[in-house]
Coordinates of C-alpha atoms and ligand atoms in Angstrom, one line a residue:
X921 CA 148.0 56.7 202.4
X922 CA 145.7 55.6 199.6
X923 CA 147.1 57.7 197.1
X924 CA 145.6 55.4 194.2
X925 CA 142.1 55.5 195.1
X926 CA 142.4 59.3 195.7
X927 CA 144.0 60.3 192.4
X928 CA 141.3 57.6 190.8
X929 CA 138.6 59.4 192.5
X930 CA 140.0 63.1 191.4
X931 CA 140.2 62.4 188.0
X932 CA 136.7 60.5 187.7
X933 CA 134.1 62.9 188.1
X934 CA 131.3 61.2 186.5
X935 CA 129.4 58.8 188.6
X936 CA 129.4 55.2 187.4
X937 CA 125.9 54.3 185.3
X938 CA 123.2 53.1 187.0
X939 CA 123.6 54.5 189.9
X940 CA 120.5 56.2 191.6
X941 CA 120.2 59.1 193.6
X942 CA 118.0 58.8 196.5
X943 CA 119.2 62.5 198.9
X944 CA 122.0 64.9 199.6
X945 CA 123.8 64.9 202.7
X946 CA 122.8 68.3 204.9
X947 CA 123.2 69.6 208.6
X948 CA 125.6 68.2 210.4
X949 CA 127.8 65.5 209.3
X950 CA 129.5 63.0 211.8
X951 CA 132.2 60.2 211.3
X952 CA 129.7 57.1 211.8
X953 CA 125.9 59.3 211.0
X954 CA 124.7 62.2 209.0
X955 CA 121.4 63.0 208.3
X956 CA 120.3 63.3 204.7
X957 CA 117.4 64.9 202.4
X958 CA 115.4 62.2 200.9
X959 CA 114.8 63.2 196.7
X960 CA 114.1 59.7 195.7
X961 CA 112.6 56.2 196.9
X962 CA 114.2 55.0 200.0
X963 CA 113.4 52.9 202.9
X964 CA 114.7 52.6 206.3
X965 CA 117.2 49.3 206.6
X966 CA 117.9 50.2 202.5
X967 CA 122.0 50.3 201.7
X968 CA 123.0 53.2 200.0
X969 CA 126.8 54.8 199.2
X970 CA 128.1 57.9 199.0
X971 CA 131.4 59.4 197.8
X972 CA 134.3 60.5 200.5
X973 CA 137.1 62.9 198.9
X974 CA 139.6 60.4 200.9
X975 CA 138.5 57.1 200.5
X976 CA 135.7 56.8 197.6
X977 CA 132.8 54.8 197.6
X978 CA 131.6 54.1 201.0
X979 CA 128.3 51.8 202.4
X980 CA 126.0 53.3 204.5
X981 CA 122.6 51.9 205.6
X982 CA 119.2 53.9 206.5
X983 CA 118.2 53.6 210.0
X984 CA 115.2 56.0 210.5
X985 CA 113.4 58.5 207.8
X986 CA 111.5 61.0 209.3
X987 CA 109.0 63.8 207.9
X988 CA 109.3 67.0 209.0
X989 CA 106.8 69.2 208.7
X990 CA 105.5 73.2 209.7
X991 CA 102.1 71.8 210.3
X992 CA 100.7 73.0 213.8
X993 CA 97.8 70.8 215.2
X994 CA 95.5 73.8 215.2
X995 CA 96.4 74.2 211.0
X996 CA 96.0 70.7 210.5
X997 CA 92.6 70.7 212.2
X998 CA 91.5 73.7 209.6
X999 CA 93.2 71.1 206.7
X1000 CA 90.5 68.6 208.0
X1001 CA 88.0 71.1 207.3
X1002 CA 88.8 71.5 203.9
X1003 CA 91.4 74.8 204.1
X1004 CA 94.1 74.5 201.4
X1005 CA 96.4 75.6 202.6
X1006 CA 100.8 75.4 201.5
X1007 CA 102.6 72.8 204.1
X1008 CA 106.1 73.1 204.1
X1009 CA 108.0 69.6 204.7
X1010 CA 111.4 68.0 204.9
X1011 CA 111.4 64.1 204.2
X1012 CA 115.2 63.0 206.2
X1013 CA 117.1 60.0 206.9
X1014 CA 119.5 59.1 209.4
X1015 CA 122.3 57.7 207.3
X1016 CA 124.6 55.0 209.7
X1017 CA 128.2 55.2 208.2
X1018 CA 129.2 51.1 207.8
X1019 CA 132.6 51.7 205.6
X1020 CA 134.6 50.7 202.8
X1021 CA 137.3 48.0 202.6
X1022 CA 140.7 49.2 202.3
X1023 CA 143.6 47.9 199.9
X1024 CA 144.2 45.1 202.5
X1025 CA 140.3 44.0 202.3
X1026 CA 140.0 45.1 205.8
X1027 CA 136.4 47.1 207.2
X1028 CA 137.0 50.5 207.7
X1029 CA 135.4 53.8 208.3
X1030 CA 136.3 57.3 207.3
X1031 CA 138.1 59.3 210.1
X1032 CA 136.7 62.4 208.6
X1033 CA 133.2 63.3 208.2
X1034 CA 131.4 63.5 204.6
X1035 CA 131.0 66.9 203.0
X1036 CA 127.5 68.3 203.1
X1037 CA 126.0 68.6 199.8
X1038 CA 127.5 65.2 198.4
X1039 CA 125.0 63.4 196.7
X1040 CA 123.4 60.0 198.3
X1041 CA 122.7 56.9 195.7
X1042 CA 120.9 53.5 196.1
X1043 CA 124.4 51.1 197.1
X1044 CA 125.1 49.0 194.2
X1045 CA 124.8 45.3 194.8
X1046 CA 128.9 44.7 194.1
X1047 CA 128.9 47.3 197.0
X1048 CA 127.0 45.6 199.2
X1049 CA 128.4 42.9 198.9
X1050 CA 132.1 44.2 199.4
X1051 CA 131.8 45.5 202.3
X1052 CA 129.7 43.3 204.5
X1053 CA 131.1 40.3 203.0
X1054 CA 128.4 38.3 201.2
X1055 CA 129.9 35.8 199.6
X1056 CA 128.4 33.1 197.1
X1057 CA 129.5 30.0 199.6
X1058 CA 128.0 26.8 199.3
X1059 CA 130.7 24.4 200.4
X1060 CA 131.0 25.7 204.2
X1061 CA 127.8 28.1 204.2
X1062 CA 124.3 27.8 205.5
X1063 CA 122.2 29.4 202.7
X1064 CA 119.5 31.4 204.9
X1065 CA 117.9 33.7 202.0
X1066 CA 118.1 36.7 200.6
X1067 CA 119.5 40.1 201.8
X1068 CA 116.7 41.9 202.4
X1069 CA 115.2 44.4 199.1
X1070 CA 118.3 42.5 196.9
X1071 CA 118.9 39.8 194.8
X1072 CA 121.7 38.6 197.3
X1073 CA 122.7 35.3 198.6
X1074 CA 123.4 35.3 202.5
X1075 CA 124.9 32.5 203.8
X1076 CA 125.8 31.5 207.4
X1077 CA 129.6 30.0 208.8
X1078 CA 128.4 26.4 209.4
X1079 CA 131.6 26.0 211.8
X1080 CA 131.0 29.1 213.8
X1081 CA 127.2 28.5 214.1
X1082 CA 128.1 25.0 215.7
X1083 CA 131.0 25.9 217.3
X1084 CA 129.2 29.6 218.9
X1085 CA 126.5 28.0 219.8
X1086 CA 122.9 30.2 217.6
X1087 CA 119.5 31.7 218.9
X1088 CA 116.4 32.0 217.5
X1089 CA 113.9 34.6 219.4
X1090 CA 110.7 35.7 218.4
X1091 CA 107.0 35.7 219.6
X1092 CA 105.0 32.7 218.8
X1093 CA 104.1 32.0 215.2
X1094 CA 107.0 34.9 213.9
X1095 CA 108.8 31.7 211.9
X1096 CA 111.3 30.1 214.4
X1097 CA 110.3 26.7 213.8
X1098 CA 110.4 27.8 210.0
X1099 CA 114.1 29.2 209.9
X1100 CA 115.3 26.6 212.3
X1101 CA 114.2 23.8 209.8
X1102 CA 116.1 26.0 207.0
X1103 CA 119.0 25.9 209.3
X1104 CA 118.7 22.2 209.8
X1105 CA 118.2 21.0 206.2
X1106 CA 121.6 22.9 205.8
X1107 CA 122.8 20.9 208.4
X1108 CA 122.2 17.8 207.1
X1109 CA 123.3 19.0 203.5
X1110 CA 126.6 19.7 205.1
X1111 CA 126.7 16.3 207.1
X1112 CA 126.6 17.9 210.8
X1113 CA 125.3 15.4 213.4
X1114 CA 122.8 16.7 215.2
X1115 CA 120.0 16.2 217.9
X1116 CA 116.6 18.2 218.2
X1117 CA 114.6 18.7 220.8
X1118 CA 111.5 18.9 219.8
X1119 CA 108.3 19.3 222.3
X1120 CA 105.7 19.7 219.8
X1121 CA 106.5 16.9 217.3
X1122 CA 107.3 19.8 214.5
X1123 CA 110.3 17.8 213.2
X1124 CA 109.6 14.7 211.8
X1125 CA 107.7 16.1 209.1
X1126 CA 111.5 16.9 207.7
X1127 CA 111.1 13.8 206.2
X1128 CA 108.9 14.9 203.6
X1129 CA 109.6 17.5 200.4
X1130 CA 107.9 21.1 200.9
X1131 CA 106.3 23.0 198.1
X1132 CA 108.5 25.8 197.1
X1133 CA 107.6 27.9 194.5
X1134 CA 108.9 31.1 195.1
X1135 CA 112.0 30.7 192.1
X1136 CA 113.9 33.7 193.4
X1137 CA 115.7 31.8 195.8
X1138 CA 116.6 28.5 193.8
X1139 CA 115.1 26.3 196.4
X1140 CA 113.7 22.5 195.2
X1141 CA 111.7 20.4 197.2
X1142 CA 113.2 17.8 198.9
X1143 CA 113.3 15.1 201.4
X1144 CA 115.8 14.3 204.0
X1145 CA 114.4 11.0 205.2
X1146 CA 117.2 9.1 204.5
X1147 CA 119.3 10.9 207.4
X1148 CA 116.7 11.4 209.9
X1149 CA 115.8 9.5 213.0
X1150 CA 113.3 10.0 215.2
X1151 CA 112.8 8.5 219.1
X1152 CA 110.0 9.4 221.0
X1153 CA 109.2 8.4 225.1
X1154 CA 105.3 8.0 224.3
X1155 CA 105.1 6.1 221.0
X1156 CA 101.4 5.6 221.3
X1157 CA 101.1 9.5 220.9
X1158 CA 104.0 9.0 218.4
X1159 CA 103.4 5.8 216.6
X1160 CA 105.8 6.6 214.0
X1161 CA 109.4 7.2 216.4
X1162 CA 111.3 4.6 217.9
X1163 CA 110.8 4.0 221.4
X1164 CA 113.0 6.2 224.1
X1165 CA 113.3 4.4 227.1
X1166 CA 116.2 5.2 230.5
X1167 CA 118.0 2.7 232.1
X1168 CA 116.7 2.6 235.8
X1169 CA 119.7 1.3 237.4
X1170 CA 121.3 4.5 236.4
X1171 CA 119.0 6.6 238.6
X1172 CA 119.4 7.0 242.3
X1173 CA 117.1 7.8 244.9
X1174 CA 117.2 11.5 244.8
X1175 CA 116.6 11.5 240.7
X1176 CA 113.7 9.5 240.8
X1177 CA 112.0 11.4 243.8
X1178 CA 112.9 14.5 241.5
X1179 CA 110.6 13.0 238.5
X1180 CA 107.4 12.8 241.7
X1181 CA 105.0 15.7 243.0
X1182 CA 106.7 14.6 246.6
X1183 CA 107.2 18.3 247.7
X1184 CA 109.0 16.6 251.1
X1185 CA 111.7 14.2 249.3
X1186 CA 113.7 13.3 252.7
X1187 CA 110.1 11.9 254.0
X1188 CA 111.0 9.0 251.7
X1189 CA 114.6 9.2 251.0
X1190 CA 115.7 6.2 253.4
X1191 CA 113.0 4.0 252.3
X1192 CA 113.6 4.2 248.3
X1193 CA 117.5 4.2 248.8
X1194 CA 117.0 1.3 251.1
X1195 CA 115.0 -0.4 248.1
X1196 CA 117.4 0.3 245.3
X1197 CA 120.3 -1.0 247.3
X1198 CA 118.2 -4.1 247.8
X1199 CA 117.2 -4.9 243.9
X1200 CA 121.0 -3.7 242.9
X1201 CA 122.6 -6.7 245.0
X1202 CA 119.6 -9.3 244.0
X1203 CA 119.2 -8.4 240.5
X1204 CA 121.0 -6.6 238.2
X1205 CA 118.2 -5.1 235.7
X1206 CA 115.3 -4.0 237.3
X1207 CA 112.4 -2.3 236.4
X1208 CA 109.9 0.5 238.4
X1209 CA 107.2 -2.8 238.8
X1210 CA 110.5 -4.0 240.7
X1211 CA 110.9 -1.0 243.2
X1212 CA 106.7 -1.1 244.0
X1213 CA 107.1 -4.5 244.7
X1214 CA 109.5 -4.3 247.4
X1215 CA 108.1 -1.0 248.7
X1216 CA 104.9 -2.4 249.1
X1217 CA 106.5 -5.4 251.4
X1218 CA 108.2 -3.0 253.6
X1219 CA 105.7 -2.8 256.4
X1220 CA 107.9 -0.4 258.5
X1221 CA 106.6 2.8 256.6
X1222 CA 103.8 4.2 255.4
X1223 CA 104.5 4.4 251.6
X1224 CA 101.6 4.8 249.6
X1225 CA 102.1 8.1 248.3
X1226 CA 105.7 7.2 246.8
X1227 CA 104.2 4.0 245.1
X1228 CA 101.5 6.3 243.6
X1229 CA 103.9 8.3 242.4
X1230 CA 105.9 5.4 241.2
X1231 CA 103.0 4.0 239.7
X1232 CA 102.7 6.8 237.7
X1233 CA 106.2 7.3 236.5
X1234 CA 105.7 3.6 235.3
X1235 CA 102.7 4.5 233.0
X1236 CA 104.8 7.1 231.4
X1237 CA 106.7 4.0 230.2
X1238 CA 109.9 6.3 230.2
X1239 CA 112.4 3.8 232.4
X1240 CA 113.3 -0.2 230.9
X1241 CA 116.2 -2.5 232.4
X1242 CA 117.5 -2.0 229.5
X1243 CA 117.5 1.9 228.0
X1244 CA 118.1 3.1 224.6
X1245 CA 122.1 3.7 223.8
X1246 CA 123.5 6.7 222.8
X1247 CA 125.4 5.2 219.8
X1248 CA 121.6 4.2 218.6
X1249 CA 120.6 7.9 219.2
X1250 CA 123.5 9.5 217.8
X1251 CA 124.9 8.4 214.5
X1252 CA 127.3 11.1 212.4
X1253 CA 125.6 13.0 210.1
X1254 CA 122.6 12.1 211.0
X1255 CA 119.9 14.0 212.5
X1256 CA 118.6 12.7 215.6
X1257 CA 114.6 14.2 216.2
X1258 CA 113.9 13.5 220.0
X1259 CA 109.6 13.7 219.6
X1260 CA 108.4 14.9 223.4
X1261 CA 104.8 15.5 222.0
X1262 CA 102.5 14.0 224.8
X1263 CA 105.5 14.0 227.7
X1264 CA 104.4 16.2 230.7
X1265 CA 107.3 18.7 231.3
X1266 CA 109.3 17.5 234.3
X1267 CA 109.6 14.6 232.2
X1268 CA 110.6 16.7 229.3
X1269 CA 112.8 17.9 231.9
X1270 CA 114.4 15.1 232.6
X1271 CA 114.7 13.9 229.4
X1272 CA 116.9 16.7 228.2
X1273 CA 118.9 16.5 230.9
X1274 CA 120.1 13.0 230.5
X1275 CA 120.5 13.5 227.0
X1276 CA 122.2 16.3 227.1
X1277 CA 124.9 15.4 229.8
X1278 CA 125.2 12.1 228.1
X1279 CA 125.6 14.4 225.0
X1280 CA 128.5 16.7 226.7
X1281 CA 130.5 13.6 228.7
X1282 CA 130.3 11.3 224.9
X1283 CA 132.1 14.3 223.5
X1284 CA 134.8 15.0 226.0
X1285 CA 136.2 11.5 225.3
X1286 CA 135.4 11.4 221.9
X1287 CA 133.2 8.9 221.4
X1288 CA 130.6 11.0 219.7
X1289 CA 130.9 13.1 216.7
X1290 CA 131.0 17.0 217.2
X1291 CA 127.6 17.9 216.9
X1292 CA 124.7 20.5 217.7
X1293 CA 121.7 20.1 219.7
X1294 CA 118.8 21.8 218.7
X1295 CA 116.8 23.3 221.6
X1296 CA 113.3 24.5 220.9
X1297 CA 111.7 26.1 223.7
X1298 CA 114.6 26.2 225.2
X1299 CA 112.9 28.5 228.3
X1300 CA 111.7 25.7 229.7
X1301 CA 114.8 23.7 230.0
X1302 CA 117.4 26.5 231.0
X1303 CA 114.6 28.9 232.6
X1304 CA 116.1 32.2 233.9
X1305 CA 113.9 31.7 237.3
X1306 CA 114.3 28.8 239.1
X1307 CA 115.9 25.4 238.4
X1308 CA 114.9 22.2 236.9
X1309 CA 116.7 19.1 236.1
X1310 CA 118.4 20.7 233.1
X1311 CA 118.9 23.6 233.6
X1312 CA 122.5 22.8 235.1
X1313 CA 123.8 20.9 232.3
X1314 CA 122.4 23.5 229.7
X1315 CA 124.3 25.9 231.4
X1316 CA 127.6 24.1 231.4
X1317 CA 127.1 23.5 227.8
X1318 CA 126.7 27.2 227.0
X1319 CA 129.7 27.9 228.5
X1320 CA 132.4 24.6 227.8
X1321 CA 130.2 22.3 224.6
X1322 CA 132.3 24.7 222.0
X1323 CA 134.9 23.4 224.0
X1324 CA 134.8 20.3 223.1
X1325 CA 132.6 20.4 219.4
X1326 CA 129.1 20.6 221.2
X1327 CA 127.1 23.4 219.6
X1328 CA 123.7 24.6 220.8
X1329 CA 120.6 26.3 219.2
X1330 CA 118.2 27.8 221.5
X1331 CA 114.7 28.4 220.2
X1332 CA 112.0 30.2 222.1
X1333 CA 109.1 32.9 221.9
X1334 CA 110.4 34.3 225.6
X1335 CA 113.7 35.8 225.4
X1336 CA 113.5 37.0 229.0
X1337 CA 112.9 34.1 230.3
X1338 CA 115.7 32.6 229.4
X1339 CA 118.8 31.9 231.6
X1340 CA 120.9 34.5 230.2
X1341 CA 124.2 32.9 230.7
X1342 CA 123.3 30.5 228.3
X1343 CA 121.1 33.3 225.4
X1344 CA 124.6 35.1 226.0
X1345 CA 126.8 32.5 225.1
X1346 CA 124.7 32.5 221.6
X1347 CA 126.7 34.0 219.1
X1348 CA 125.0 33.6 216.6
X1349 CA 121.4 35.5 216.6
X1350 CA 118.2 35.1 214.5
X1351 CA 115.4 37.7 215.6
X1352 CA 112.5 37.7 213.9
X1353 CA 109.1 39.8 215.1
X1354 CA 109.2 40.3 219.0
X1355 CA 106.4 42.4 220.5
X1356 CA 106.4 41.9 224.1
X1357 CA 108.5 44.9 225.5
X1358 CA 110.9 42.5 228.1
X1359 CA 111.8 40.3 225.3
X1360 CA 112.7 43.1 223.0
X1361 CA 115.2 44.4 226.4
X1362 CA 116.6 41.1 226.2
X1363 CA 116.7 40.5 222.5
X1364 CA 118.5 44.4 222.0
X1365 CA 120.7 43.3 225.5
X1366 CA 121.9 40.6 223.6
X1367 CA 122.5 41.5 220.0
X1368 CA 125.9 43.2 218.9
X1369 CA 125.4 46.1 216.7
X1370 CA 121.8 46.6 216.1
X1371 CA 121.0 50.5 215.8
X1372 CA 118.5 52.3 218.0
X1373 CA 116.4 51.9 214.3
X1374 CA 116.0 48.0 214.2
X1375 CA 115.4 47.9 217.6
X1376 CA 112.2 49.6 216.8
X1377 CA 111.4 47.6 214.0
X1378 CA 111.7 44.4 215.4
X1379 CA 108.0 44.9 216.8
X1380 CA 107.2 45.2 213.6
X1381 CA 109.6 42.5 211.2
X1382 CA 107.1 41.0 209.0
X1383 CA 106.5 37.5 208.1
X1384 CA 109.2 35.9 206.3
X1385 CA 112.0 38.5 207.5
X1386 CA 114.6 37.7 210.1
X1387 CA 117.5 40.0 211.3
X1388 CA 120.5 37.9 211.3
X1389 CA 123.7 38.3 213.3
X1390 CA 127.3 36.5 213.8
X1391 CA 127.5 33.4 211.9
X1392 CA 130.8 34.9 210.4
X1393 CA 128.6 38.3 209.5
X1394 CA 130.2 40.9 211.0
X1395 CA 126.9 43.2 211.4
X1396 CA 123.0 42.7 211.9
X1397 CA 121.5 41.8 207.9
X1398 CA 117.7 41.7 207.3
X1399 CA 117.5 38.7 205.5
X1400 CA 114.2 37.5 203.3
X1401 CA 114.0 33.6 205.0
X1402 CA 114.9 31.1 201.7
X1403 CA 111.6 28.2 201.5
X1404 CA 112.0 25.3 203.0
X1405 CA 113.0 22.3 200.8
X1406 CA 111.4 20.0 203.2
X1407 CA 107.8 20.6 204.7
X1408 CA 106.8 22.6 207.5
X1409 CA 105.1 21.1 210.4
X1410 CA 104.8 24.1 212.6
X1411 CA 101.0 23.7 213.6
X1412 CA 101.1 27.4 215.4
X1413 CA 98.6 29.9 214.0
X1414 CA 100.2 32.9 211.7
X1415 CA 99.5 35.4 213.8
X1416 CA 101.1 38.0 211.5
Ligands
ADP896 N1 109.9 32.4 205.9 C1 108.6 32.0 205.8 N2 108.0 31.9 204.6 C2 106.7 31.4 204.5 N3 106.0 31.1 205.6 C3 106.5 31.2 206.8 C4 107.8 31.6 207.0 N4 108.1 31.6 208.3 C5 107.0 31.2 208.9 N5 106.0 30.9 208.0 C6 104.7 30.4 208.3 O1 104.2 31.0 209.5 C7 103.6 30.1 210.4 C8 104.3 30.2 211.8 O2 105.7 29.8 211.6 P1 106.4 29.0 212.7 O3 107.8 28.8 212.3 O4 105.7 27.7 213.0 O5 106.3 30.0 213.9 P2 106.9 29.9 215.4 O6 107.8 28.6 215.5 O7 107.7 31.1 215.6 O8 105.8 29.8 216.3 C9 103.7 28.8 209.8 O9 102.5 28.4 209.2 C10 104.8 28.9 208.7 O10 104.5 28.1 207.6
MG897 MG1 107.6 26.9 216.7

């Protein structure tokens, strides 16, 4: 077996140039981690390679350095006081064994350990890229930034991220809304359809170019205004979207009592049923003025509450005779922004609900493009405690939209909090900085592959960094976010 590579190996002693040694393998050696003496400049998450006698060069990847050293507290405490005195110390990494591709391009791993003593270098780039799989893809790739410390493009499946549906966890102000616009503008670049949800109105500014500056990445401003839409329920707050309005005929008694504060719905159940039934045989498009005014003539119960109630929903200006059609909302490769700034939640709720199963039933039959719908805080549409209006049709889209060419991104700073048959339907996964100790559980419960050493450092991921799994990458990549080409409109507060 792989008799050319071990008779090039034998007769090549010399290591190729440039290569930089960073330790020596010591202790003991396993199959998939050894632990190696640090000589040079190396940092946990850094690639490095090292030579098998069977196989050749092979990819490994720091996952934690640790100094060791003979210093007891009480000696340390005389060092404070100005003692010299002679420390001994041993600087050490745990190496994680990734692998090498073999003659068919296939990933594998050495079924026999490394020999202690072998020298550890700094992985060269064509390296790096060999074996995870970077490739330079901009026809069906989602450029996403650099890998992490290199001067190496990483790009995203755009299929599999629509198709696998993609998260995006991290606390608030780590850079979700910030990646999930790169995402997007790739998106559009790449003509998918899409929808976003967007509660705080951090979309629309998509229309305009950003400022990048950073050259590294080979990112220009621009502007994406000629493929963006946006609708908005509350165009006072929103001046700028197009009106979203529901047809009421669609809704029946129980939906609207949902959209109330009426905690006992039966109490007026018969009433409102009674007074849609009513408008529906005298006139075909009616509006909420419609059902007060016959609610107010009925002299049988006492209804004021539910006309309160209704008078309210009618303020909110959310309901017409006439709604807003899909086919206006959803044009291919467009990108649809759906503004909710100003929109209490249960309306927010709603909203997303009848989107989204109008969304999942267009696409069964075909009348819609495949698509993906952009969720950001997606906790408080598919929440893991409780229900509300959406949370049912968020869930069946988790589990059938790749089904039938629906894809999903769900954004949010509270991993566990949400539903987790939907977050593990996400196959996809973009984790920046998460502090709070349930969401790491969740975020580590969720990700494929990610060594006891990221899971520590995703406390501590700096600005701009995201760990990056799926999307046709077959293991968790710290990648250095590209700039936006569009502006940012995140308003959160860095908190980094
Ligand atoms: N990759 C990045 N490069 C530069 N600035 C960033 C990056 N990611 C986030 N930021 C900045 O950090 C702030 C918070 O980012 P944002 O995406 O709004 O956070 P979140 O959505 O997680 O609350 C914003 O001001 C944004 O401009
Ligand atoms: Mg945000």
């Amino acid at each position: 077996m792989h008799s050319e590579t071990v008779a090039g190996f034998h007769q090549e002693d010399s290591v190729p140039s440039g290569l930089v040694p960073v330790g020596i393998i010591y202790g003991d050696v396993g199959t998939t981690a050894f632990k190696c003496n640090i000589t040079g400049h190396i940092e946990q998450t850094d690639y490095v390679q090292m030579r098998h006698e069977k196989v050749g060069w092979v990819l490994g990847q720091v996952d934690t350095i640790n100094r060791k050293t003979d210093l007891s507290l009480e000696k340390a405490q005389e060092l404070a006081e100005g003692r010299e005195m002679d420390i001994k110390e041993l600087v050490f990494a745990t190496i994680n064994v990734i692998g090498y591709r073999d003659e068919r391009g296939l990933l594998q791993v050495p079924r026999t350990p490394f020999k202690a003593g072998e020298t550890v270098y700094r992985a060269s780039e064509d390296l790096i890229r060999d074996v995870i799989g970077l490739k330079d893809d901009p026809e069906k790739g989602a450029y996403i930034g650099l890998l992490n410390g290199h001067n190496i493009r990483v790009y995203l499946d755009i299929n599999t991220i629509v198709q696998k549906h993609m998260s995006v966890l991290a606390k608030t102000g780590a850079g979700k809304s910030y990646i999930t616009g790169v995402i997007i503008e790739e998106m559009m670049k790449h003509g998918v359809t899409l929808l976003i949800i967007d509660p705080h109105g951090e979309y629309p500014s998509m229309k305009n170019e950003g400022n990048a500056t950073d050259s590294r990445f080979g990112v220009s401003p621009r502007s994406y205004a000629d493929r963006m839409m946006v609708f908005s329920p509350d165009t006072n707050i929103n001046p700028d979207a197009r009106p979203l309005r529901f047809t009421l005929g669609n809704m029946e008694a129980r939906d609207i009592l949902a959209l109330t504060n009426i905690k006992n719905a039966k109490t007026y159940m018969v009433a409102l049923r009674k007074a849609l039934d009513y408008l529906r045989a005298v006139k075909p498009q009616y509006g909420i003025e419609d059902i007060i005014a016959v609610l107010e003539a009925d002299e049988e119960h006492a209804l004021g509450t539910l006309i309160n109630e209704l008078e309210y929903l009618k303020e909110m200006n959310l309901f017409a005779p006439q709604g807003t059609k899909i086919s206006e909302i959803v044009q291919p490769g467009k990108t649809t922004i759906i503004n909710l700034k100003g929109t209490p939640p249960d309306i927010q709720q709603l909203i997303v609900s009848r989107i989204a199963t109008a969304l999942f039933e267009l696409r069964k039959i075909g009348k819609i493009p495949p698509m993906m719908m952009v969720v950001e805080e997606a906790h408080n549409y598919c929440p893991q405690q409780g229900q509300v209006m959406s949370s049912k049709i968020m869930r069946t889209i988790a589990s059938e939209g790749r089904k039938f060419g629906l894809g999903m991104a769900i954004i949010s700073q509270r991993p566990a909090k949400i539903d987790k048959n939907v977050l593990s339907q996400c196959n996809t996964q973009l984790i920046l900085k998460v502090t709070n100790p349930n969401d790491i559980k969740a975020v580590v419960a969720s990700v494929e592959g990610l060594t006891s050493g990221m899971a520590d450092l995703i406390q501590h991921i700096p600005l701009g960094v995201a760990i990056v799994t799926g999307g046709g990458i077959s293991m968790p990549l710290f990648v250095e976010v590209r700039p936006r080409e569009t502006k940012h409109g995140g308003e959160s507060v860095k908190v980094i």
